[in-house]
Amino acid sequence: MTFRSKLFWVFTLALIASVALIAAGVTIVTRQAFEQMYSQHTDALVAQFQREFDQRKRDVARQVRVITDEDATVRMAIALSRPQADASVYVNDATGVSQSHQLDFLDFVGSDGSIISSAENPERFGYKLDWLTQPVDWSSLGSFLMKLDTQSGPAIGLMAVSSVRVGDKNLYIVGGERLGRNFLGSLVLPAGMRALLYLNLDPGFQAVNLLDQDGPAAEGDRFAPFIDRTRQNPVPGTFQVAAGPDLARTEEFHAQPLLGRQKELLGVLLVGTSQQEMISIERRIRTLAESVVAIGLLISLLLSWWGAARVTRPVRKLAVVAREVSEGNWNARVEEKGGGEIGQLARAFNQMTRQLSEQREHLVQAERVAAWRELARRLAHELKNPLFPLQTTVENLQRARTGSPAQFEEVFRESTGILLAEIENLGKIVGRFSDFAKMPQPELASVDLNEIIRGAVKLFEAQFSAVGRPPITSEFHLAEDLPPIQADAALLRRALENLILNAMDAMPAGGILMLRTTREKGEVHLEVSDTGTGLTPEECDRLFTPYYTTKQHGTGLGLAVVQSVISDHGGRISVESEMGIGTSFHIYLPFKPGIRPMPAPLAETREVVGTQKA
Amino acid sequence: MKRRLYLSAAAISVLLFATVRARSARRPAYGGTLRIEIGAAVNSLDPLVAAAGPGEADAKAEIDGLIYERRNPDGTFAGMSGSGPFRISAWDPGKHVTLAANDDYPSGRPFVDSLDIQMGRSARERLVDLEANSADFAEIPAEQARQAAAIGVRISASHPDRLLALAFLAGRPAAQDQRVRQALSECIDRSAVVDFILQKEGAPAGSLLPQWSSGIAYLFSTASDPVGAKALLAQIGGSPSLVLGYDSGDSFEESVAERITVDARAAGLTVKPQPMSAGNGAGLPDARLVRLSMPSPEPGASLQSFLKTLVPMAGLDSLQLPTGASTEQIYSAERAAVDTYRVVPLAWFPHVFGLSARVMDWRAPDPGESWPFVDVWLDGSAGNLSEKGNP
């Protein structure tokens, strides 16, 4: 990853994180504000409902009081106070009175608690309401909730009791409203709010007892846990009821237990506020935040791209120039602009490049001089050997002509033979140098490296076991699955022969020549090892330098030829050696020249230079 | 002295004149139209056409009795057409019929010239028309007699010749256990039914025949015993449940059924009232309320008539009651009918008629007797009458 990319991602992530944090913070704060607002709204609605409920209780008590004060009621009380009063006359009176006062329940009850007339249960005349004759100040009690038996089964009523006293007898007027869907429908509720009523008529939760304005509430079972909780602990509470996976359908309910005179739980009023509006607003805020994040992300990307480009431009220029320098353009320079760290870096780089260029010039000149000296030394050495016999032979000829003319013919014949031999030797020396200078380009063909190895070694087998020479044993560890490679078989064989000759020279006391091939990723690996005397690290460093040799009679061109052949095949060579142990050459050849699996030039350079094991 | 004689003669003359005027005002007078309202709608007077229900059948029988006195057993006319006191002069099926006085009636022409009968009038409409003097005669529900009297309507009631009973229907498994039937019978407060629902216009019934007819009704208990009912139910265990059917158009039966439900619930028995009408789709109840009218003042004949209905309905063992049965035989038959608690008598109640002030010499008919309009006459001086018919 480039420096620019890294910088780009750092800038981007930093900006995204900042935008996301701000968006999240705004969302959380806004949500809390809305929740607080809705909580207050719900509290206000519940309070409003409570006021409505209280008003309804007052209305019921007032209606009962009005009935009590009516003339007909007073006349009934007077008539019933007489001895042998006939109560049957009034059996149907409650029905009409209850209708005119819009009460669901109305009972006229005698002094002994016997029902004289009942609107809801006209057939219950004569039955006694024992609870009514208890010593209770009904007028101060106001309205209260109680469980009633009706024709259609048990019911909950919001009841009030009043009485007319004539003499020592009371006529009780018990009136009220049924707590049910009609009651819910008559309540004034703000928009977004609904009221449910659970009638605690059975020992356990019954969904059919949960009512809304239209009758049994839909999906009433969802409320079972909350109703049961309130049944166990009849105190006000708040809970949320979700309807499916859509959070917008979630409602928050305030549970208000409805208690009777004995503090028994008769019902639970559920005042629900839809969370749809709040969740809708939350969603809008979240969408807005996501949009801000998305836009921020886009802007962040653009800004990061621009910022990274601007910041890294001098660095990239520096990198480009550094690459040019590495490729040999020692005259490349970085634009020195500004006084910051980048400017200082550019100036330092230019200065360093100038110094390196100067040093390189010095080094090249020094190496060139050294190479010429080495070449001169080697040529002098190579040429000096044949020149000395030539000089001696010519001097012998001169001495023979002047000193013993009779033997001149014989001396001349021998001397010319020597002269020709040495001249031929000189020719060979010159030929070898010429051959190195004229290394041919490889002619690629599909070859079997293992076959080349076996063929090359076979040429030397006679020499390995020559009489008077310590034997050399060859070992083959050749991979059978080695694929054919594109190579020049003659050149490879020549390089291999050089390596084998070197190995033989390195093992004057005999030893083991080991050849190993392995298949590696995209290339083959050839290892040629001997158990010879080994090389010093300094020798390893200079081993592939032309005209460098560690032998008395070598030209120093053998390994240079090997390196040239391997290099022409797109391969690489390295050496490992340890004094007294032996030397190993590692050759890596691609399946196809030009396809280099590891093209790193620095690595290649390092490998080409021999290494030494400690 | 002479002046005294003159004064005395004048006074006597005035008294005689007043007396003669008073006597002449009470003498039956011919003429006028008696305006009658009935609840049923009679669609056909043809005896071969069946009535749609018991109400129409009763009304049809009453009108028929005014027109014919004699019929062949197959219902066809025997003798001259219109052998009864009235003849049909106008007929609008289901709505209105006008009967004109039969001058050839063997027992003498009726006093009124005609009977104008409006059909299909509800009890409330009949009561309102009686109160408003828009009608002269109407039968009103017994339970409304007191209310009608309270608003000034003249009331005429027959003997309590109708029986309201509860019959457990044959073959219903819920009522197979006699203890269940007995528990329900004992928990019913019959006095409350009479006092409050019937507004004391009737009497609690423990037997099939009323005291005034059989003279032995006092031998059958009418007292409720909720404690005994609870004890019986405790023996049974569980919570028996019964469905009690009643005529869906009868508010009296509905009230009684609901009272029975309350009484039963207090005793621990579940009774569910179920209105019954033709084609309402409701299943067969376990028991039902049934009204029985005495066809005759004679107890044996009435009991035979009752048993003819009750034996197949309640699955009673067939009871043979000979014609002219003795009191002992009647008692035995009644006892046999009620002791199994398959039939539970609840109340006797009368036919109640509302009359306008100008209707004279009306007497409530005996059981099985047609409305006796032959002797009825209209007092032209009574009330502020309007001859205009009902709309």
JSON list of N, CA and C in Angstrom, two decimals, chain A residues 107-160:
[
{"chain": "A", "resi": 107, "resn": "ASP", "atom": "N", "xyz": [-80.78, -0.03, 40.73]},
{"chain": "A", "resi": 107, "resn": "ASP", "atom": "CA", "xyz": [-81.58, -0.90, 41.60]},
{"chain": "A", "resi": 107, "resn": "ASP", "atom": "C", "xyz": [-82.23, -0.03, 42.67]},
{"chain": "A", "resi": 108, "resn": "PHE", "atom": "N", "xyz": [-83.52, -0.28, 42.87]},
{"chain": "A", "resi": 108, "resn": "PHE", "atom": "CA", "xyz": [-84.18, 0.25, 44.06]},
{"chain": "A", "resi": 108, "resn": "PHE", "atom": "C", "xyz": [-84.20, -0.90, 45.06]},
{"chain": "A", "resi": 109, "resn": "VAL", "atom": "N", "xyz": [-83.66, -0.62, 46.20]},
{"chain": "A", "resi": 109, "resn": "VAL", "atom": "CA", "xyz": [-83.46, -1.70, 47.19]},
{"chain": "A", "resi": 109, "resn": "VAL", "atom": "C", "xyz": [-84.12, -1.29, 48.49]},
{"chain": "A", "resi": 110, "resn": "GLY", "atom": "N", "xyz": [-84.85, -2.21, 49.05]},
{"chain": "A", "resi": 110, "resn": "GLY", "atom": "CA", "xyz": [-85.55, -1.94, 50.29]},
{"chain": "A", "resi": 110, "resn": "GLY", "atom": "C", "xyz": [-84.63, -1.86, 51.49]},
{"chain": "A", "resi": 111, "resn": "SER", "atom": "N", "xyz": [-85.25, -1.54, 52.60]},
{"chain": "A", "resi": 111, "resn": "SER", "atom": "CA", "xyz": [-84.47, -1.31, 53.81]},
{"chain": "A", "resi": 111, "resn": "SER", "atom": "C", "xyz": [-83.73, -2.57, 54.26]},
{"chain": "A", "resi": 112, "resn": "ASP", "atom": "N", "xyz": [-84.30, -3.73, 53.95]},
{"chain": "A", "resi": 112, "resn": "ASP", "atom": "CA", "xyz": [-83.65, -4.98, 54.34]},
{"chain": "A", "resi": 112, "resn": "ASP", "atom": "C", "xyz": [-82.66, -5.49, 53.29]},
{"chain": "A", "resi": 113, "resn": "GLY", "atom": "N", "xyz": [-82.44, -4.69, 52.26]},
{"chain": "A", "resi": 113, "resn": "GLY", "atom": "CA", "xyz": [-81.49, -5.09, 51.23]},
{"chain": "A", "resi": 113, "resn": "GLY", "atom": "C", "xyz": [-82.12, -5.85, 50.09]},
{"chain": "A", "resi": 114, "resn": "SER", "atom": "N", "xyz": [-83.45, -6.05, 50.12]},
{"chain": "A", "resi": 114, "resn": "SER", "atom": "CA", "xyz": [-84.12, -6.79, 49.05]},
{"chain": "A", "resi": 114, "resn": "SER", "atom": "C", "xyz": [-84.31, -5.89, 47.84]},
{"chain": "A", "resi": 115, "resn": "ILE", "atom": "N", "xyz": [-84.05, -6.47, 46.69]},
{"chain": "A", "resi": 115, "resn": "ILE", "atom": "CA", "xyz": [-84.22, -5.70, 45.46]},
{"chain": "A", "resi": 115, "resn": "ILE", "atom": "C", "xyz": [-85.70, -5.52, 45.19]},
{"chain": "A", "resi": 116, "resn": "ILE", "atom": "N", "xyz": [-86.09, -4.27, 45.03]},
{"chain": "A", "resi": 116, "resn": "ILE", "atom": "CA", "xyz": [-87.48, -3.96, 44.68]},
{"chain": "A", "resi": 116, "resn": "ILE", "atom": "C", "xyz": [-87.62, -3.87, 43.17]},
{"chain": "A", "resi": 117, "resn": "SER", "atom": "N", "xyz": [-86.67, -3.23, 42.58]},
{"chain": "A", "resi": 117, "resn": "SER", "atom": "CA", "xyz": [-86.69, -3.08, 41.13]},
{"chain": "A", "resi": 117, "resn": "SER", "atom": "C", "xyz": [-85.26, -2.97, 40.63]},
{"chain": "A", "resi": 118, "resn": "SER", "atom": "N", "xyz": [-85.00, -3.68, 39.57]},
{"chain": "A", "resi": 118, "resn": "SER", "atom": "CA", "xyz": [-83.64, -3.67, 39.03]},
{"chain": "A", "resi": 118, "resn": "SER", "atom": "C", "xyz": [-83.72, -3.48, 37.52]},
{"chain": "A", "resi": 119, "resn": "ALA", "atom": "N", "xyz": [-82.98, -2.50, 37.05]},
{"chain": "A", "resi": 119, "resn": "ALA", "atom": "CA", "xyz": [-83.00, -2.23, 35.61]},
{"chain": "A", "resi": 119, "resn": "ALA", "atom": "C", "xyz": [-82.22, -3.29, 34.84]},
{"chain": "A", "resi": 120, "resn": "GLU", "atom": "N", "xyz": [-81.06, -3.63, 35.32]},
{"chain": "A", "resi": 120, "resn": "GLU", "atom": "CA", "xyz": [-80.23, -4.58, 34.61]},
{"chain": "A", "resi": 120, "resn": "GLU", "atom": "C", "xyz": [-80.72, -6.01, 34.82]},
{"chain": "A", "resi": 121, "resn": "ASN", "atom": "N", "xyz": [-81.18, -6.26, 36.06]},
{"chain": "A", "resi": 121, "resn": "ASN", "atom": "CA", "xyz": [-81.64, -7.61, 36.39]},
{"chain": "A", "resi": 121, "resn": "ASN", "atom": "C", "xyz": [-83.06, -7.55, 36.94]},
{"chain": "A", "resi": 122, "resn": "PRO", "atom": "N", "xyz": [-84.05, -7.25, 36.08]},
{"chain": "A", "resi": 122, "resn": "PRO", "atom": "CA", "xyz": [-85.42, -7.10, 36.62]},
{"chain": "A", "resi": 122, "resn": "PRO", "atom": "C", "xyz": [-85.93, -8.38, 37.27]},
{"chain": "A", "resi": 123, "resn": "GLU", "atom": "N", "xyz": [-85.37, -9.49, 36.86]},
{"chain": "A", "resi": 123, "resn": "GLU", "atom": "CA", "xyz": [-85.85, -10.75, 37.42]},
{"chain": "A", "resi": 123, "resn": "GLU", "atom": "C", "xyz": [-85.27, -11.03, 38.80]},
{"chain": "A", "resi": 124, "resn": "ARG", "atom": "N", "xyz": [-84.37, -10.14, 39.28]},
{"chain": "A", "resi": 124, "resn": "ARG", "atom": "CA", "xyz": [-83.75, -10.39, 40.57]},
{"chain": "A", "resi": 124, "resn": "ARG", "atom": "C", "xyz": [-84.52, -9.75, 41.73]},
{"chain": "A", "resi": 125, "resn": "PHE", "atom": "N", "xyz": [-85.74, -9.31, 41.46]},
{"chain": "A", "resi": 125, "resn": "PHE", "atom": "CA", "xyz": [-86.54, -8.73, 42.54]},
{"chain": "A", "resi": 125, "resn": "PHE", "atom": "C", "xyz": [-86.64, -9.73, 43.70]},
{"chain": "A", "resi": 126, "resn": "GLY", "atom": "N", "xyz": [-86.58, -9.16, 44.89]},
{"chain": "A", "resi": 126, "resn": "GLY", "atom": "CA", "xyz": [-86.68, -10.00, 46.08]},
{"chain": "A", "resi": 126, "resn": "GLY", "atom": "C", "xyz": [-85.35, -10.50, 46.59]},
{"chain": "A", "resi": 127, "resn": "TYR", "atom": "N", "xyz": [-84.36, -10.53, 45.72]},
{"chain": "A", "resi": 127, "resn": "TYR", "atom": "CA", "xyz": [-83.05, -10.97, 46.18]},
{"chain": "A", "resi": 127, "resn": "TYR", "atom": "C", "xyz": [-82.41, -9.88, 47.02]},
{"chain": "A", "resi": 128, "resn": "LYS", "atom": "N", "xyz": [-81.57, -10.31, 47.93]},
{"chain": "A", "resi": 128, "resn": "LYS", "atom": "CA", "xyz": [-81.00, -9.35, 48.87]},
{"chain": "A", "resi": 128, "resn": "LYS", "atom": "C", "xyz": [-79.57, -8.99, 48.47]},
{"chain": "A", "resi": 129, "resn": "LEU", "atom": "N", "xyz": [-79.28, -7.71, 48.65]},
{"chain": "A", "resi": 129, "resn": "LEU", "atom": "CA", "xyz": [-77.91, -7.22, 48.49]},
{"chain": "A", "resi": 129, "resn": "LEU", "atom": "C", "xyz": [-77.37, -6.97, 49.89]},
{"chain": "A", "resi": 130, "resn": "ASP", "atom": "N", "xyz": [-76.74, -8.00, 50.44]},
{"chain": "A", "resi": 130, "resn": "ASP", "atom": "CA", "xyz": [-76.31, -7.90, 51.83]},
{"chain": "A", "resi": 130, "resn": "ASP", "atom": "C", "xyz": [-75.28, -6.80, 52.04]},
{"chain": "A", "resi": 131, "resn": "TRP", "atom": "N", "xyz": [-74.44, -6.60, 51.01]},
{"chain": "A", "resi": 131, "resn": "TRP", "atom": "CA", "xyz": [-73.39, -5.60, 51.18]},
{"chain": "A", "resi": 131, "resn": "TRP", "atom": "C", "xyz": [-73.95, -4.20, 51.38]},
{"chain": "A", "resi": 132, "resn": "LEU", "atom": "N", "xyz": [-75.20, -4.03, 50.93]},
{"chain": "A", "resi": 132, "resn": "LEU", "atom": "CA", "xyz": [-75.77, -2.69, 50.97]},
{"chain": "A", "resi": 132, "resn": "LEU", "atom": "C", "xyz": [-76.19, -2.28, 52.37]},
{"chain": "A", "resi": 133, "resn": "THR", "atom": "N", "xyz": [-76.53, -3.24, 53.19]},
{"chain": "A", "resi": 133, "resn": "THR", "atom": "CA", "xyz": [-77.02, -2.93, 54.53]},
{"chain": "A", "resi": 133, "resn": "THR", "atom": "C", "xyz": [-75.91, -2.82, 55.54]},
{"chain": "A", "resi": 134, "resn": "GLN", "atom": "N", "xyz": [-74.69, -2.92, 55.06]},
{"chain": "A", "resi": 134, "resn": "GLN", "atom": "CA", "xyz": [-73.55, -2.75, 55.98]},
{"chain": "A", "resi": 134, "resn": "GLN", "atom": "C", "xyz": [-73.47, -1.28, 56.41]},
{"chain": "A", "resi": 135, "resn": "PRO", "atom": "N", "xyz": [-72.93, -1.05, 57.56]},
{"chain": "A", "resi": 135, "resn": "PRO", "atom": "CA", "xyz": [-72.85, 0.34, 58.05]},
{"chain": "A", "resi": 135, "resn": "PRO", "atom": "C", "xyz": [-71.79, 1.14, 57.29]},
{"chain": "A", "resi": 136, "resn": "VAL", "atom": "N", "xyz": [-72.21, 1.67, 56.20]},
{"chain": "A", "resi": 136, "resn": "VAL", "atom": "CA", "xyz": [-71.30, 2.46, 55.37]},
{"chain": "A", "resi": 136, "resn": "VAL", "atom": "C", "xyz": [-71.96, 3.79, 55.08]},
{"chain": "A", "resi": 137, "resn": "ASP", "atom": "N", "xyz": [-71.17, 4.84, 55.14]},
{"chain": "A", "resi": 137, "resn": "ASP", "atom": "CA", "xyz": [-71.69, 6.16, 54.80]},
{"chain": "A", "resi": 137, "resn": "ASP", "atom": "C", "xyz": [-71.63, 6.31, 53.28]},
{"chain": "A", "resi": 138, "resn": "TRP", "atom": "N", "xyz": [-72.67, 5.87, 52.62]},
{"chain": "A", "resi": 138, "resn": "TRP", "atom": "CA", "xyz": [-72.65, 5.82, 51.16]},
{"chain": "A", "resi": 138, "resn": "TRP", "atom": "C", "xyz": [-72.56, 7.21, 50.54]},
{"chain": "A", "resi": 139, "resn": "SER", "atom": "N", "xyz": [-73.16, 8.17, 51.20]},
{"chain": "A", "resi": 139, "resn": "SER", "atom": "CA", "xyz": [-73.17, 9.51, 50.59]},
{"chain": "A", "resi": 139, "resn": "SER", "atom": "C", "xyz": [-71.77, 10.09, 50.49]},
{"chain": "A", "resi": 140, "resn": "SER", "atom": "N", "xyz": [-70.91, 9.76, 51.46]},
{"chain": "A", "resi": 140, "resn": "SER", "atom": "CA", "xyz": [-69.55, 10.30, 51.42]},
{"chain": "A", "resi": 140, "resn": "SER", "atom": "C", "xyz": [-68.61, 9.41, 50.60]},
{"chain": "A", "resi": 141, "resn": "LEU", "atom": "N", "xyz": [-69.06, 8.22, 50.32]},
{"chain": "A", "resi": 141, "resn": "LEU", "atom": "CA", "xyz": [-68.18, 7.29, 49.59]},
{"chain": "A", "resi": 141, "resn": "LEU", "atom": "C", "xyz": [-68.04, 7.67, 48.13]},
{"chain": "A", "resi": 142, "resn": "GLY", "atom": "N", "xyz": [-69.08, 8.29, 47.59]},
{"chain": "A", "resi": 142, "resn": "GLY", "atom": "CA", "xyz": [-69.03, 8.63, 46.16]},
{"chain": "A", "resi": 142, "resn": "GLY", "atom": "C", "xyz": [-69.15, 7.38, 45.30]},
{"chain": "A", "resi": 143, "resn": "SER", "atom": "N", "xyz": [-68.49, 7.43, 44.16]},
{"chain": "A", "resi": 143, "resn": "SER", "atom": "CA", "xyz": [-68.56, 6.29, 43.24]},
{"chain": "A", "resi": 143, "resn": "SER", "atom": "C", "xyz": [-67.46, 5.30, 43.56]},
{"chain": "A", "resi": 144, "resn": "PHE", "atom": "N", "xyz": [-67.72, 4.07, 43.26]},
{"chain": "A", "resi": 144, "resn": "PHE", "atom": "CA", "xyz": [-66.74, 3.02, 43.50]},
{"chain": "A", "resi": 144, "resn": "PHE", "atom": "C", "xyz": [-66.98, 1.91, 42.49]},
{"chain": "A", "resi": 145, "resn": "LEU", "atom": "N", "xyz": [-65.99, 1.06, 42.36]},
{"chain": "A", "resi": 145, "resn": "LEU", "atom": "CA", "xyz": [-66.10, -0.05, 41.43]},
{"chain": "A", "resi": 145, "resn": "LEU", "atom": "C", "xyz": [-66.53, -1.30, 42.17]},
{"chain": "A", "resi": 146, "resn": "MET", "atom": "N", "xyz": [-67.33, -2.08, 41.54]},
{"chain": "A", "resi": 146, "resn": "MET", "atom": "CA", "xyz": [-67.70, -3.34, 42.16]},
{"chain": "A", "resi": 146, "resn": "MET", "atom": "C", "xyz": [-68.08, -4.36, 41.09]},
{"chain": "A", "resi": 147, "resn": "LYS", "atom": "N", "xyz": [-67.96, -5.59, 41.48]},
{"chain": "A", "resi": 147, "resn": "LYS", "atom": "CA", "xyz": [-68.30, -6.70, 40.59]},
{"chain": "A", "resi": 147, "resn": "LYS", "atom": "C", "xyz": [-69.78, -7.01, 40.74]},
{"chain": "A", "resi": 148, "resn": "LEU", "atom": "N", "xyz": [-70.46, -7.19, 39.60]},
{"chain": "A", "resi": 148, "resn": "LEU", "atom": "CA", "xyz": [-71.90, -7.42, 39.62]},
{"chain": "A", "resi": 148, "resn": "LEU", "atom": "C", "xyz": [-72.23, -8.69, 38.85]},
{"chain": "A", "resi": 149, "resn": "ASP", "atom": "N", "xyz": [-73.34, -9.29, 39.26]},
{"chain": "A", "resi": 149, "resn": "ASP", "atom": "CA", "xyz": [-73.89, -10.42, 38.50]},
{"chain": "A", "resi": 149, "resn": "ASP", "atom": "C", "xyz": [-74.98, -9.88, 37.60]},
{"chain": "A", "resi": 150, "resn": "THR", "atom": "N", "xyz": [-74.84, -10.07, 36.32]},
{"chain": "A", "resi": 150, "resn": "THR", "atom": "CA", "xyz": [-75.86, -9.61, 35.38]},
{"chain": "A", "resi": 150, "resn": "THR", "atom": "C", "xyz": [-76.38, -10.80, 34.60]},
{"chain": "A", "resi": 151, "resn": "GLN", "atom": "N", "xyz": [-77.36, -10.51, 33.75]},
{"chain": "A", "resi": 151, "resn": "GLN", "atom": "CA", "xyz": [-77.93, -11.58, 32.93]},
{"chain": "A", "resi": 151, "resn": "GLN", "atom": "C", "xyz": [-76.89, -12.22, 32.04]},
{"chain": "A", "resi": 152, "resn": "SER", "atom": "N", "xyz": [-75.99, -11.38, 31.57]},
{"chain": "A", "resi": 152, "resn": "SER", "atom": "CA", "xyz": [-74.98, -11.89, 30.63]},
{"chain": "A", "resi": 152, "resn": "SER", "atom": "C", "xyz": [-73.73, -12.36, 31.34]},
{"chain": "A", "resi": 153, "resn": "GLY", "atom": "N", "xyz": [-73.78, -12.43, 32.66]},
{"chain": "A", "resi": 153, "resn": "GLY", "atom": "CA", "xyz": [-72.61, -12.91, 33.40]},
{"chain": "A", "resi": 153, "resn": "GLY", "atom": "C", "xyz": [-72.04, -11.81, 34.27]},
{"chain": "A", "resi": 154, "resn": "PRO", "atom": "N", "xyz": [-70.92, -12.09, 34.91]},
{"chain": "A", "resi": 154, "resn": "PRO", "atom": "CA", "xyz": [-70.33, -11.08, 35.79]},
{"chain": "A", "resi": 154, "resn": "PRO", "atom": "C", "xyz": [-69.88, -9.85, 35.01]},
{"chain": "A", "resi": 155, "resn": "ALA", "atom": "N", "xyz": [-69.94, -8.72, 35.68]},
{"chain": "A", "resi": 155, "resn": "ALA", "atom": "CA", "xyz": [-69.55, -7.47, 35.05]},
{"chain": "A", "resi": 155, "resn": "ALA", "atom": "C", "xyz": [-68.97, -6.56, 36.13]},
{"chain": "A", "resi": 156, "resn": "ILE", "atom": "N", "xyz": [-68.28, -5.52, 35.66]},
{"chain": "A", "resi": 156, "resn": "ILE", "atom": "CA", "xyz": [-67.74, -4.52, 36.57]},
{"chain": "A", "resi": 156, "resn": "ILE", "atom": "C", "xyz": [-68.53, -3.24, 36.37]},
{"chain": "A", "resi": 157, "resn": "GLY", "atom": "N", "xyz": [-68.97, -2.64, 37.47]},
{"chain": "A", "resi": 157, "resn": "GLY", "atom": "CA", "xyz": [-69.74, -1.41, 37.38]},
{"chain": "A", "resi": 157, "resn": "GLY", "atom": "C", "xyz": [-69.11, -0.30, 38.19]},
{"chain": "A", "resi": 158, "resn": "LEU", "atom": "N", "xyz": [-69.24, 0.90, 37.64]},
{"chain": "A", "resi": 158, "resn": "LEU", "atom": "CA", "xyz": [-68.84, 2.09, 38.40]},
{"chain": "A", "resi": 158, "resn": "LEU", "atom": "C", "xyz": [-70.10, 2.57, 39.11]},
{"chain": "A", "resi": 159, "resn": "MET", "atom": "N", "xyz": [-70.19, 2.30, 40.37]},
{"chain": "A", "resi": 159, "resn": "MET", "atom": "CA", "xyz": [-71.45, 2.40, 41.09]},
{"chain": "A", "resi": 159, "resn": "MET", "atom": "C", "xyz": [-71.43, 3.53, 42.11]},
{"chain": "A", "resi": 160, "resn": "ALA", "atom": "N", "xyz": [-72.63, 3.97, 42.43]},
{"chain": "A", "resi": 160, "resn": "ALA", "atom": "CA", "xyz": [-72.82, 4.92, 43.53]},
{"chain": "A", "resi": 160, "resn": "ALA", "atom": "C", "xyz": [-74.09, 4.53, 44.26]}
]
